[in-house]
Amino acid sequence: GEIDKGHIYSFIAYNNFRTNFINVRAGDVLSRYALTSHEGDWQTANASAFGWSAANPPVPVWMNGAKSGAMPTTDSFASVDADNVQLTTIKPSEDDTGLALRLVETLGLGGTVTVTLPHLTIHTASLTDAVELNPVPILDFDAHNVTVDLVPFGSATVYIRHKYQK
């Protein structure tokens, strides 16, 4: 049916515990909300993608002066081929010998995802744990792609050794 009276209630913080410290914090608190509407359930609307984009806006980086090299006007450093998987992290590995990629399956569908890194040549690709220990080299990969199987709502940390391609 049609909604003719809508209300949104927000319970931002509760700090009235019986403790040995003051339960009042002076100062401003900034709270932000992002609301949307959609048909169907949360999976059909891909609510996790909306939430992720609202909580993690693009971060601009200013580069002073001209840079050498040839790059397309628009390009992607990394991409995934499944709408139900988010690439949440790309960072230098803890041992500083490669990259760690973190993937999360968000819709409870599971499945196989291919991560494409067009500017890197992948030499090895391994699954590892969240603290990047005990890599298990069982991933299929080629020069620029690595394939990972994810369980529903699962996550994976992928360790790759690579060479940068200009």
GROMACS .gro file of N, CA and C in nm:
model
  498
    1GLY      N    1   0.080  -0.118   0.000
    1GLY     CA    2   0.000   0.000   0.000
    1GLY      C    3   0.085   0.125   0.000
    2GLU      N    4   0.017   0.234  -0.004
    2GLU     CA    5   0.084   0.363  -0.007
    2GLU      C    6   0.116   0.407   0.136
    3ILE      N    7   0.233   0.460   0.154
    3ILE     CA    8   0.273   0.511   0.285
    3ILE      C    9   0.234   0.658   0.290
    4ASP      N   10   0.143   0.693   0.381
    4ASP     CA   11   0.103   0.834   0.389
    4ASP      C   12   0.160   0.903   0.512
    5LYS      N   13   0.210   0.827   0.607
    5LYS     CA   14   0.277   0.884   0.724
    5LYS      C   15   0.403   0.802   0.749
    6GLY      N   16   0.515   0.863   0.728
    6GLY     CA   17   0.640   0.792   0.751
    6GLY      C   18   0.720   0.858   0.861
    7HIS      N   19   0.784   0.777   0.941
    7HIS     CA   20   0.867   0.828   1.049
    7HIS      C   21   0.999   0.751   1.048
    8ILE      N   22   1.105   0.823   1.080
    8ILE     CA   23   1.235   0.761   1.097
    8ILE      C   24   1.284   0.800   1.236
    9TYR      N   25   1.316   0.701   1.315
    9TYR     CA   26   1.368   0.724   1.448
    9TYR      C   27   1.515   0.684   1.450
   10SER      N   28   1.595   0.761   1.522
   10SER     CA   29   1.737   0.734   1.527
   10SER      C   30   1.784   0.736   1.672
   11PHE      N   31   1.846   0.628   1.715
   11PHE     CA   32   1.901   0.617   1.849
   11PHE      C   33   2.052   0.615   1.834
   12ILE      N   34   2.113   0.732   1.836
   12ILE     CA   35   2.254   0.745   1.799
   12ILE      C   36   2.348   0.689   1.905
   13ALA      N   37   2.326   0.721   2.030
   13ALA     CA   38   2.421   0.677   2.132
   13ALA      C   39   2.350   0.662   2.266
   14TYR      N   40   2.402   0.573   2.345
   14TYR     CA   41   2.351   0.554   2.480
   14TYR      C   42   2.472   0.547   2.571
   15ASN      N   43   2.481   0.639   2.663
   15ASN     CA   44   2.598   0.644   2.748
   15ASN      C   45   2.555   0.668   2.893
   16ASN      N   46   2.458   0.592   2.940
   16ASN     CA   47   2.410   0.610   3.076
   16ASN      C   48   2.438   0.483   3.158
   17PHE      N   49   2.560   0.437   3.150
   17PHE     CA   50   2.600   0.319   3.226
   17PHE      C   51   2.641   0.359   3.367
   18ARG      N   52   2.621   0.273   3.460
   18ARG     CA   53   2.663   0.298   3.598
   18ARG      C   54   2.810   0.259   3.612
   19THR      N   55   2.897   0.353   3.585
   19THR     CA   56   3.041   0.327   3.588
   19THR      C   57   3.111   0.428   3.676
   20ASN      N   58   3.243   0.415   3.684
   20ASN     CA   59   3.322   0.505   3.767
   20ASN      C   60   3.380   0.622   3.687
   21PHE      N   61   3.321   0.653   3.573
   21PHE     CA   62   3.365   0.770   3.496
   21PHE      C   63   3.243   0.849   3.453
   22ILE      N   64   3.266   0.972   3.416
   22ILE     CA   65   3.157   1.062   3.380
   22ILE      C   66   3.085   1.008   3.256
   23ASN      N   67   2.953   1.014   3.258
   23ASN     CA   68   2.877   0.958   3.148
   23ASN      C   69   2.825   1.064   3.051
   24VAL      N   70   2.891   1.179   3.049
   24VAL     CA   71   2.853   1.286   2.957
   24VAL      C   72   2.977   1.325   2.878
   25ARG      N   73   2.960   1.338   2.750
   25ARG     CA   74   3.071   1.381   2.665
   25ARG      C   75   3.033   1.515   2.605
   26ALA      N   76   3.112   1.616   2.633
   26ALA     CA   77   3.086   1.749   2.579
   26ALA      C   78   3.139   1.757   2.437
   27GLY      N   79   3.070   1.833   2.355
   27GLY     CA   80   3.117   1.854   2.219
   27GLY      C   81   3.015   1.809   2.116
   28ASP      N   82   3.044   1.841   1.993
   28ASP     CA   83   2.954   1.808   1.883
   28ASP      C   84   2.974   1.665   1.838
   29VAL      N   85   2.868   1.607   1.789
   29VAL     CA   86   2.872   1.474   1.729
   29VAL      C   87   2.811   1.487   1.589
   30LEU      N   88   2.884   1.444   1.490
   30LEU     CA   89   2.837   1.449   1.353
   30LEU      C   90   2.780   1.312   1.316
   31SER      N   91   2.655   1.311   1.273
   31SER     CA   92   2.591   1.187   1.228
   31SER      C   93   2.539   1.211   1.087
   32ARG      N   94   2.566   1.116   0.999
   32ARG     CA   95   2.522   1.128   0.860
   32ARG      C   96   2.436   1.009   0.824
   33TYR      N   97   2.339   1.033   0.739
   33TYR     CA   98   2.247   0.930   0.696
   33TYR      C   99   2.241   0.928   0.544
   34ALA      N  100   2.222   0.811   0.489
   34ALA     CA  101   2.197   0.796   0.345
   34ALA      C  102   2.075   0.706   0.331
   35LEU      N  103   1.972   0.755   0.268
   35LEU     CA  104   1.847   0.682   0.253
   35LEU      C  105   1.816   0.662   0.105
   36THR      N  106   1.757   0.551   0.075
   36THR     CA  107   1.714   0.525  -0.062
   36THR      C  108   1.589   0.439  -0.057
   37SER      N  109   1.524   0.428  -0.170
   37SER     CA  110   1.409   0.339  -0.180
   37SER      C  111   1.433   0.243  -0.296
   38HIS      N  112   1.364   0.131  -0.294
   38HIS     CA  113   1.383   0.032  -0.400
   38HIS      C  114   1.269  -0.068  -0.398
   39GLU      N  115   1.255  -0.139  -0.507
   39GLU     CA  116   1.159  -0.249  -0.513
   39GLU      C  117   1.227  -0.376  -0.467
   40GLY      N  118   1.149  -0.467  -0.416
   40GLY     CA  119   1.203  -0.598  -0.379
   40GLY      C  120   1.273  -0.597  -0.246
   41ASP      N  121   1.343  -0.707  -0.221
   41ASP     CA  122   1.413  -0.721  -0.095
   41ASP      C  123   1.553  -0.660  -0.103
   42TRP      N  124   1.628  -0.673   0.006
   42TRP     CA  125   1.760  -0.611   0.013
   42TRP      C  126   1.857  -0.670  -0.090
   43GLN      N  127   1.840  -0.800  -0.124
   43GLN     CA  128   1.929  -0.861  -0.222
   43GLN      C  129   1.900  -0.809  -0.363
   44THR      N  130   1.772  -0.802  -0.399
   44THR     CA  131   1.734  -0.752  -0.531
   44THR      C  132   1.784  -0.610  -0.551
   45ALA      N  133   1.774  -0.529  -0.449
   45ALA     CA  134   1.815  -0.389  -0.458
   45ALA      C  135   1.965  -0.370  -0.438
   46ASN      N  136   2.036  -0.478  -0.403
   46ASN     CA  137   2.179  -0.472  -0.375
   46ASN      C  138   2.209  -0.363  -0.272
   47ALA      N  139   2.143  -0.374  -0.158
   47ALA     CA  140   2.156  -0.276  -0.051
   47ALA      C  141   2.300  -0.261  -0.002
   48SER      N  142   2.376  -0.369  -0.004
   48SER     CA  143   2.515  -0.359   0.043
   48SER      C  144   2.598  -0.269  -0.047
   49ALA      N  145   2.573  -0.271  -0.177
   49ALA     CA  146   2.646  -0.183  -0.268
   49ALA      C  147   2.611  -0.037  -0.241
   50PHE      N  148   2.482  -0.009  -0.216
   50PHE     CA  149   2.441   0.128  -0.181
   50PHE      C  150   2.509   0.172  -0.051
   51GLY      N  151   2.505   0.087   0.050
   51GLY     CA  152   2.566   0.121   0.178
   51GLY      C  153   2.715   0.144   0.167
   52TRP      N  154   2.781   0.057   0.090
   52TRP     CA  155   2.926   0.072   0.074
   52TRP      C  156   2.960   0.203   0.003
   53SER      N  157   2.886   0.236  -0.103
   53SER     CA  158   2.915   0.359  -0.176
   53SER      C  159   2.883   0.483  -0.093
   54ALA      N  160   2.781   0.476  -0.008
   54ALA     CA  161   2.748   0.590   0.078
   54ALA      C  162   2.853   0.609   0.187
   55ALA      N  163   2.906   0.501   0.240
   55ALA     CA  164   3.003   0.509   0.349
   55ALA      C  165   3.146   0.530   0.301
   56ASN      N  166   3.173   0.504   0.173
   56ASN     CA  167   3.309   0.515   0.119
   56ASN      C  168   3.308   0.594  -0.011
   57PRO      N  169   3.289   0.725  -0.003
   57PRO     CA  170   3.288   0.804  -0.127
   57PRO      C  171   3.426   0.805  -0.192
   58PRO      N  172   3.432   0.834  -0.322
   58PRO     CA  173   3.564   0.842  -0.387
   58PRO      C  174   3.651   0.946  -0.320
   59VAL      N  175   3.779   0.916  -0.310
   59VAL     CA  176   3.875   1.007  -0.249
   59VAL      C  177   3.963   1.066  -0.358
   60PRO      N  178   3.952   1.197  -0.383
   60PRO     CA  179   4.037   1.257  -0.487
   60PRO      C  180   4.181   1.271  -0.437
   61VAL      N  181   4.274   1.256  -0.528
   61VAL     CA  182   4.416   1.272  -0.497
   61VAL      C  183   4.473   1.374  -0.593
   62TRP      N  184   4.533   1.480  -0.540
   62TRP     CA  185   4.590   1.586  -0.623
   62TRP      C  186   4.735   1.552  -0.655
   63MET      N  187   4.770   1.558  -0.783
   63MET     CA  188   4.906   1.532  -0.828
   63MET      C  189   4.961   1.661  -0.888
   64ASN      N  190   5.068   1.715  -0.832
   64ASN     CA  191   5.128   1.837  -0.883
   64ASN      C  192   5.218   1.806  -1.002
   65GLY      N  193   5.206   1.885  -1.107
   65GLY     CA  194   5.296   1.875  -1.221
   65GLY      C  195   5.267   1.759  -1.313
   66ALA      N  196   5.333   1.762  -1.427
   66ALA     CA  197   5.317   1.657  -1.528
   66ALA      C  198   5.387   1.530  -1.482
   67LYS      N  199   5.332   1.417  -1.522
   67LYS     CA  200   5.390   1.287  -1.490
   67LYS      C  201   5.426   1.217  -1.621
   68SER      N  202   5.531   1.138  -1.618
   68SER     CA  203   5.571   1.066  -1.738
   68SER      C  204   5.492   0.937  -1.749
   69GLY      N  205   5.486   0.882  -1.868
   69GLY     CA  206   5.414   0.758  -1.890
   69GLY      C  207   5.287   0.781  -1.970
   70ALA      N  208   5.232   0.673  -2.018
   70ALA     CA  209   5.110   0.681  -2.098
   70ALA      C  210   5.000   0.602  -2.030
   71MET      N  211   4.897   0.671  -1.989
   71MET     CA  212   4.781   0.607  -1.928
   71MET      C  213   4.657   0.658  -2.000
   72PRO      N  214   4.557   0.573  -2.013
   72PRO     CA  215   4.432   0.619  -2.071
   72PRO      C  216   4.368   0.727  -1.984
   73THR      N  217   4.281   0.807  -2.043
   73THR     CA  218   4.212   0.911  -1.968
   73THR      C  219   4.131   0.851  -1.855
   74THR      N  220   4.063   0.740  -1.880
   74THR     CA  221   3.993   0.669  -1.775
   74THR      C  222   4.040   0.525  -1.776
   75ASP      N  223   4.056   0.469  -1.657
   75ASP     CA  224   4.103   0.332  -1.646
   75ASP      C  225   4.075   0.282  -1.506
   76SER      N  226   4.087   0.154  -1.486
   76SER     CA  227   4.067   0.096  -1.355
   76SER      C  228   4.190   0.017  -1.317
   77PHE      N  229   4.236   0.037  -1.194
   77PHE     CA  230   4.350  -0.039  -1.145
   77PHE      C  231   4.310  -0.183  -1.118
   78ALA      N  232   4.186  -0.202  -1.072
   78ALA     CA  233   4.137  -0.336  -1.040
   78ALA      C  234   3.987  -0.341  -1.062
   79SER      N  235   3.938  -0.459  -1.098
   79SER     CA  236   3.793  -0.478  -1.113
   79SER      C  237   3.758  -0.622  -1.079
   80VAL      N  238   3.631  -0.643  -1.042
   80VAL     CA  239   3.577  -0.776  -1.018
   80VAL      C  240   3.461  -0.798  -1.113
   81ASP      N  241   3.437  -0.922  -1.151
   81ASP     CA  242   3.333  -0.950  -1.251
   81ASP      C  243   3.202  -1.000  -1.191
   82ALA      N  244   3.183  -0.985  -1.060
   82ALA     CA  245   3.061  -1.031  -0.996
   82ALA      C  246   3.001  -0.917  -0.914
   83ASP      N  247   2.872  -0.890  -0.935
   83ASP     CA  248   2.805  -0.782  -0.862
   83ASP      C  249   2.791  -0.811  -0.713
   84ASN      N  250   2.796  -0.937  -0.674
   84ASN     CA  251   2.779  -0.973  -0.534
   84ASN      C  252   2.911  -0.978  -0.456
   85VAL      N  253   3.019  -0.934  -0.516
   85VAL     CA  254   3.150  -0.937  -0.450
   85VAL      C  255   3.209  -0.796  -0.451
   86GLN      N  256   3.259  -0.755  -0.335
   86GLN     CA  257   3.326  -0.626  -0.324
   86GLN      C  258   3.473  -0.648  -0.295
   87LEU      N  259   3.555  -0.577  -0.368
   87LEU     CA  260   3.699  -0.574  -0.343
   87LEU      C  261   3.720  -0.461  -0.243
   88THR      N  262   3.737  -0.496  -0.115
   88THR     CA  263   3.740  -0.395  -0.009
   88THR      C  264   3.880  -0.340   0.018
   89THR      N  265   3.983  -0.415  -0.018
   89THR     CA  266   4.119  -0.372   0.014
   89THR      C  267   4.216  -0.415  -0.094
   90ILE      N  268   4.304  -0.324  -0.132
   90ILE     CA  269   4.425  -0.355  -0.208
   90ILE      C  270   4.536  -0.282  -0.135
   91LYS      N  271   4.633  -0.358  -0.084
   91LYS     CA  272   4.739  -0.295  -0.006
   91LYS      C  273   4.867  -0.374  -0.021
   92PRO      N  274   4.980  -0.312   0.011
   92PRO     CA  275   5.103  -0.391   0.014
   92PRO      C  276   5.089  -0.501   0.120
   93SER      N  277   5.141  -0.619   0.089
   93SER     CA  278   5.134  -0.729   0.185
   93SER      C  279   5.215  -0.695   0.309
   94GLU      N  280   5.185  -0.762   0.420
   94GLU     CA  281   5.254  -0.735   0.546
   94GLU      C  282   5.404  -0.759   0.535
   95ASP      N  283   5.446  -0.857   0.453
   95ASP     CA  284   5.590  -0.881   0.437
   95ASP      C  285   5.651  -0.795   0.326
   96ASP      N  286   5.570  -0.708   0.266
   96ASP     CA  287   5.613  -0.611   0.164
   96ASP      C  288   5.674  -0.678   0.041
   97THR      N  289   5.627  -0.798   0.007
   97THR     CA  290   5.679  -0.867  -0.112
   97THR      C  291   5.573  -0.880  -0.220
   98GLY      N  292   5.455  -0.827  -0.198
   98GLY     CA  293   5.347  -0.838  -0.296
   98GLY      C  294   5.230  -0.752  -0.255
   99LEU      N  295   5.110  -0.792  -0.298
   99LEU     CA  296   4.987  -0.723  -0.264
   99LEU      C  297   4.892  -0.816  -0.192
  100ALA      N  298   4.812  -0.760  -0.104
  100ALA     CA  299   4.703  -0.834  -0.039
  100ALA      C  300   4.572  -0.774  -0.088
  101LEU      N  301   4.483  -0.859  -0.136
  101LEU     CA  302   4.351  -0.818  -0.181
  101LEU      C  303   4.249  -0.882  -0.088
  102ARG      N  304   4.150  -0.806  -0.046
  102ARG     CA  305   4.045  -0.862   0.038
  102ARG      C  306   3.912  -0.853  -0.035
  103LEU      N  307   3.842  -0.966  -0.042
  103LEU     CA  308   3.715  -0.977  -0.112
  103LEU      C  309   3.606  -1.019  -0.013
  104VAL      N  310   3.484  -0.965  -0.033
  104VAL     CA  311   3.371  -1.000   0.051
  104VAL      C  312   3.251  -1.028  -0.039
  105GLU      N  313   3.186  -1.143  -0.016
  105GLU     CA  314   3.063  -1.176  -0.088
  105GLU      C  315   2.947  -1.121  -0.006
  106THR      N  316   2.861  -1.037  -0.067
  106THR     CA  317   2.766  -0.957   0.009
  106THR      C  318   2.619  -0.998  -0.003
  107LEU      N  319   2.583  -1.086  -0.094
  107LEU     CA  320   2.442  -1.117  -0.114
  107LEU      C  321   2.402  -1.259  -0.074
  108GLY      N  322   2.496  -1.337  -0.022
  108GLY     CA  323   2.464  -1.473   0.019
  108GLY      C  324   2.454  -1.570  -0.096
  109LEU      N  325   2.511  -1.537  -0.209
  109LEU     CA  326   2.503  -1.622  -0.328
  109LEU      C  327   2.627  -1.709  -0.347
  110GLY      N  328   2.740  -1.667  -0.292
  110GLY     CA  329   2.864  -1.741  -0.315
  110GLY      C  330   2.902  -1.737  -0.461
  111GLY      N  331   2.995  -1.823  -0.498
  111GLY     CA  332   3.033  -1.835  -0.638
  111GLY      C  333   3.178  -1.798  -0.664
  112THR      N  334   3.208  -1.792  -0.791
  112THR     CA  335   3.344  -1.765  -0.837
  112THR      C  336   3.353  -1.622  -0.889
  113VAL      N  337   3.459  -1.554  -0.853
  113VAL     CA  338   3.483  -1.417  -0.899
  113VAL      C  339   3.622  -1.409  -0.959
  114THR      N  340   3.635  -1.330  -1.064
  114THR     CA  341   3.765  -1.304  -1.124
  114THR      C  342   3.803  -1.159  -1.096
  115VAL      N  343   3.920  -1.140  -1.037
  115VAL     CA  344   3.974  -1.007  -1.013
  115VAL      C  345   4.072  -0.978  -1.126
  116THR      N  346   4.054  -0.863  -1.192
  116THR     CA  347   4.140  -0.824  -1.303
  116THR      C  348   4.227  -0.707  -1.259
  117LEU      N  349   4.357  -0.721  -1.279
  117LEU     CA  350   4.457  -0.618  -1.248
  117LEU      C  351   4.534  -0.589  -1.378
  118PRO      N  352   4.481  -0.501  -1.464
  118PRO     CA  353   4.538  -0.485  -1.598
  118PRO      C  354   4.679  -0.427  -1.601
  119HIS      N  355   4.722  -0.359  -1.496
  119HIS     CA  356   4.854  -0.296  -1.497
  119HIS      C  357   4.960  -0.376  -1.422
  120LEU      N  358   4.926  -0.496  -1.379
  120LEU     CA  359   5.021  -0.582  -1.309
  120LEU      C  360   5.033  -0.714  -1.383
  121THR      N  361   5.150  -0.772  -1.383
  121THR     CA  362   5.168  -0.908  -1.430
  121THR      C  363   5.180  -0.996  -1.306
  122ILE      N  364   5.083  -1.085  -1.289
  122ILE     CA  365   5.078  -1.169  -1.170
  122ILE      C  366   5.174  -1.287  -1.187
  123HIS      N  367   5.262  -1.307  -1.089
  123HIS     CA  368   5.356  -1.419  -1.091
  123HIS      C  369   5.308  -1.535  -1.004
  124THR      N  370   5.248  -1.505  -0.888
  124THR     CA  371   5.189  -1.608  -0.803
  124THR      C  372   5.062  -1.551  -0.740
  125ALA      N  373   4.969  -1.640  -0.710
  125ALA     CA  374   4.845  -1.601  -0.643
  125ALA      C  375   4.808  -1.708  -0.543
  126SER      N  376   4.785  -1.667  -0.418
  126SER     CA  377   4.757  -1.761  -0.310
  126SER      C  378   4.645  -1.710  -0.222
  127LEU      N  379   4.568  -1.803  -0.167
  127LEU     CA  380   4.477  -1.767  -0.059
  127LEU      C  381   4.559  -1.762   0.069
  128THR      N  382   4.524  -1.673   0.158
  128THR     CA  383   4.593  -1.663   0.286
  128THR      C  384   4.490  -1.627   0.392
  129ASP      N  385   4.531  -1.625   0.517
  129ASP     CA  386   4.437  -1.587   0.621
  129ASP      C  387   4.434  -1.436   0.636
  130ALA      N  388   4.351  -1.385   0.728
  130ALA     CA  389   4.330  -1.242   0.742
  130ALA      C  390   4.455  -1.166   0.784
  131VAL      N  391   4.550  -1.234   0.850
  131VAL     CA  392   4.674  -1.168   0.889
  131VAL      C  393   4.788  -1.203   0.795
  132GLU      N  394   4.752  -1.260   0.681
  132GLU     CA  395   4.844  -1.289   0.571
  132GLU      C  396   4.953  -1.389   0.606
  133LEU      N  397   4.917  -1.490   0.684
  133LEU     CA  398   5.007  -1.599   0.715
  133LEU      C  399   4.956  -1.725   0.647
  134ASN      N  400   5.042  -1.821   0.628
  134ASN     CA  401   5.007  -1.953   0.573
  134ASN      C  402   4.942  -1.947   0.436
  135PRO      N  403   5.007  -1.884   0.337
  135PRO     CA  404   4.946  -1.882   0.203
  135PRO      C  405   4.936  -2.022   0.144
  136VAL      N  406   4.825  -2.046   0.075
  136VAL     CA  407   4.800  -2.174   0.010
  136VAL      C  408   4.786  -2.147  -0.140
  137PRO      N  409   4.884  -2.189  -0.220
  137PRO     CA  410   4.882  -2.155  -0.364
  137PRO      C  411   4.785  -2.243  -0.444
  138ILE      N  412   4.655  -2.218  -0.428
  138ILE     CA  413   4.558  -2.301  -0.498
  138ILE      C  414   4.471  -2.221  -0.596
  139LEU      N  415   4.508  -2.097  -0.622
  139LEU     CA  416   4.424  -2.012  -0.706
  139LEU      C  417   4.465  -2.022  -0.852
  140ASP      N  418   4.363  -2.019  -0.939
  140ASP     CA  419   4.389  -2.011  -1.083
  140ASP      C  420   4.418  -1.865  -1.117
  141PHE      N  421   4.521  -1.844  -1.197
  141PHE     CA  422   4.553  -1.707  -1.238
  141PHE      C  423   4.622  -1.710  -1.373
  142ASP      N  424   4.617  -1.597  -1.441
  142ASP     CA  425   4.699  -1.575  -1.560
  142ASP      C  426   4.769  -1.441  -1.541
  143ALA      N  427   4.819  -1.381  -1.646
  143ALA     CA  428   4.901  -1.261  -1.633
  143ALA      C  429   4.831  -1.146  -1.560
  144HIS      N  430   4.701  -1.129  -1.581
  144HIS     CA  431   4.632  -1.013  -1.524
  144HIS      C  432   4.506  -1.047  -1.446
  145ASN      N  433   4.474  -1.174  -1.428
  145ASN     CA  434   4.350  -1.216  -1.363
  145ASN      C  435   4.377  -1.324  -1.259
  146VAL      N  436   4.301  -1.319  -1.151
  146VAL     CA  437   4.305  -1.425  -1.051
  146VAL      C  438   4.160  -1.462  -1.019
  147THR      N  439   4.134  -1.592  -1.007
  147THR     CA  440   3.999  -1.642  -0.983
  147THR      C  441   3.990  -1.698  -0.841
  148VAL      N  442   3.882  -1.658  -0.771
  148VAL     CA  443   3.864  -1.695  -0.631
  148VAL      C  444   3.722  -1.749  -0.612
  149ASP      N  445   3.709  -1.860  -0.539
  149ASP     CA  446   3.578  -1.913  -0.501
  149ASP      C  447   3.542  -1.857  -0.363
  150LEU      N  448   3.420  -1.806  -0.351
  150LEU     CA  449   3.373  -1.752  -0.224
  150LEU      C  450   3.246  -1.823  -0.180
  151VAL      N  451   3.237  -1.853  -0.051
  151VAL     CA  452   3.114  -1.910   0.005
  151VAL      C  453   3.016  -1.796   0.030
  152PRO      N  454   2.887  -1.826   0.046
  152PRO     CA  455   2.791  -1.719   0.075
  152PRO      C  456   2.831  -1.638   0.199
  153PHE      N  457   2.830  -1.507   0.185
  153PHE     CA  458   2.868  -1.411   0.288
  153PHE      C  459   3.011  -1.432   0.337
  154GLY      N  460   3.093  -1.498   0.257
  154GLY     CA  461   3.230  -1.525   0.296
  154GLY      C  462   3.325  -1.414   0.254
  155SER      N  463   3.446  -1.425   0.302
  155SER     CA  464   3.552  -1.333   0.264
  155SER      C  465   3.677  -1.412   0.231
  156ALA      N  466   3.766  -1.348   0.159
  156ALA     CA  467   3.893  -1.412   0.123
  156ALA      C  468   4.001  -1.306   0.117
  157THR      N  469   4.120  -1.344   0.160
  157THR     CA  470   4.239  -1.261   0.144
  157THR      C  471   4.328  -1.330   0.043
  158VAL      N  472   4.363  -1.258  -0.061
  158VAL     CA  473   4.445  -1.312  -0.170
  158VAL      C  474   4.579  -1.242  -0.167
  159TYR      N  475   4.686  -1.321  -0.172
  159TYR     CA  476   4.822  -1.267  -0.175
  159TYR      C  477   4.876  -1.288  -0.316
  160ILE      N  478   4.923  -1.180  -0.378
  160ILE     CA  479   4.983  -1.194  -0.511
  160ILE      C  480   5.122  -1.132  -0.514
  161ARG      N  481   5.209  -1.197  -0.590
  161ARG     CA  482   5.337  -1.137  -0.626
  161ARG      C  483   5.323  -1.095  -0.770
  162HIS      N  484   5.380  -0.981  -0.804
  162HIS     CA  485   5.352  -0.922  -0.935
  162HIS      C  486   5.469  -0.839  -0.985
  163LYS      N  487   5.455  -0.796  -1.110
  163LYS     CA  488   5.543  -0.697  -1.169
  163LYS      C  489   5.455  -0.590  -1.228
  164TYR      N  490   5.490  -0.462  -1.206
  164TYR     CA  491   5.410  -0.350  -1.258
  164TYR      C  492   5.430  -0.337  -1.407
  165GLN      N  493   5.321  -0.318  -1.479
  165GLN     CA  494   5.325  -0.298  -1.624
  165GLN      C  495   5.290  -0.152  -1.654
  166LYS      N  496   5.376  -0.080  -1.727
  166LYS     CA  497   5.347   0.059  -1.764
  166LYS      C  498   5.259   0.062  -1.886
   0.00000   0.00000   0.00000
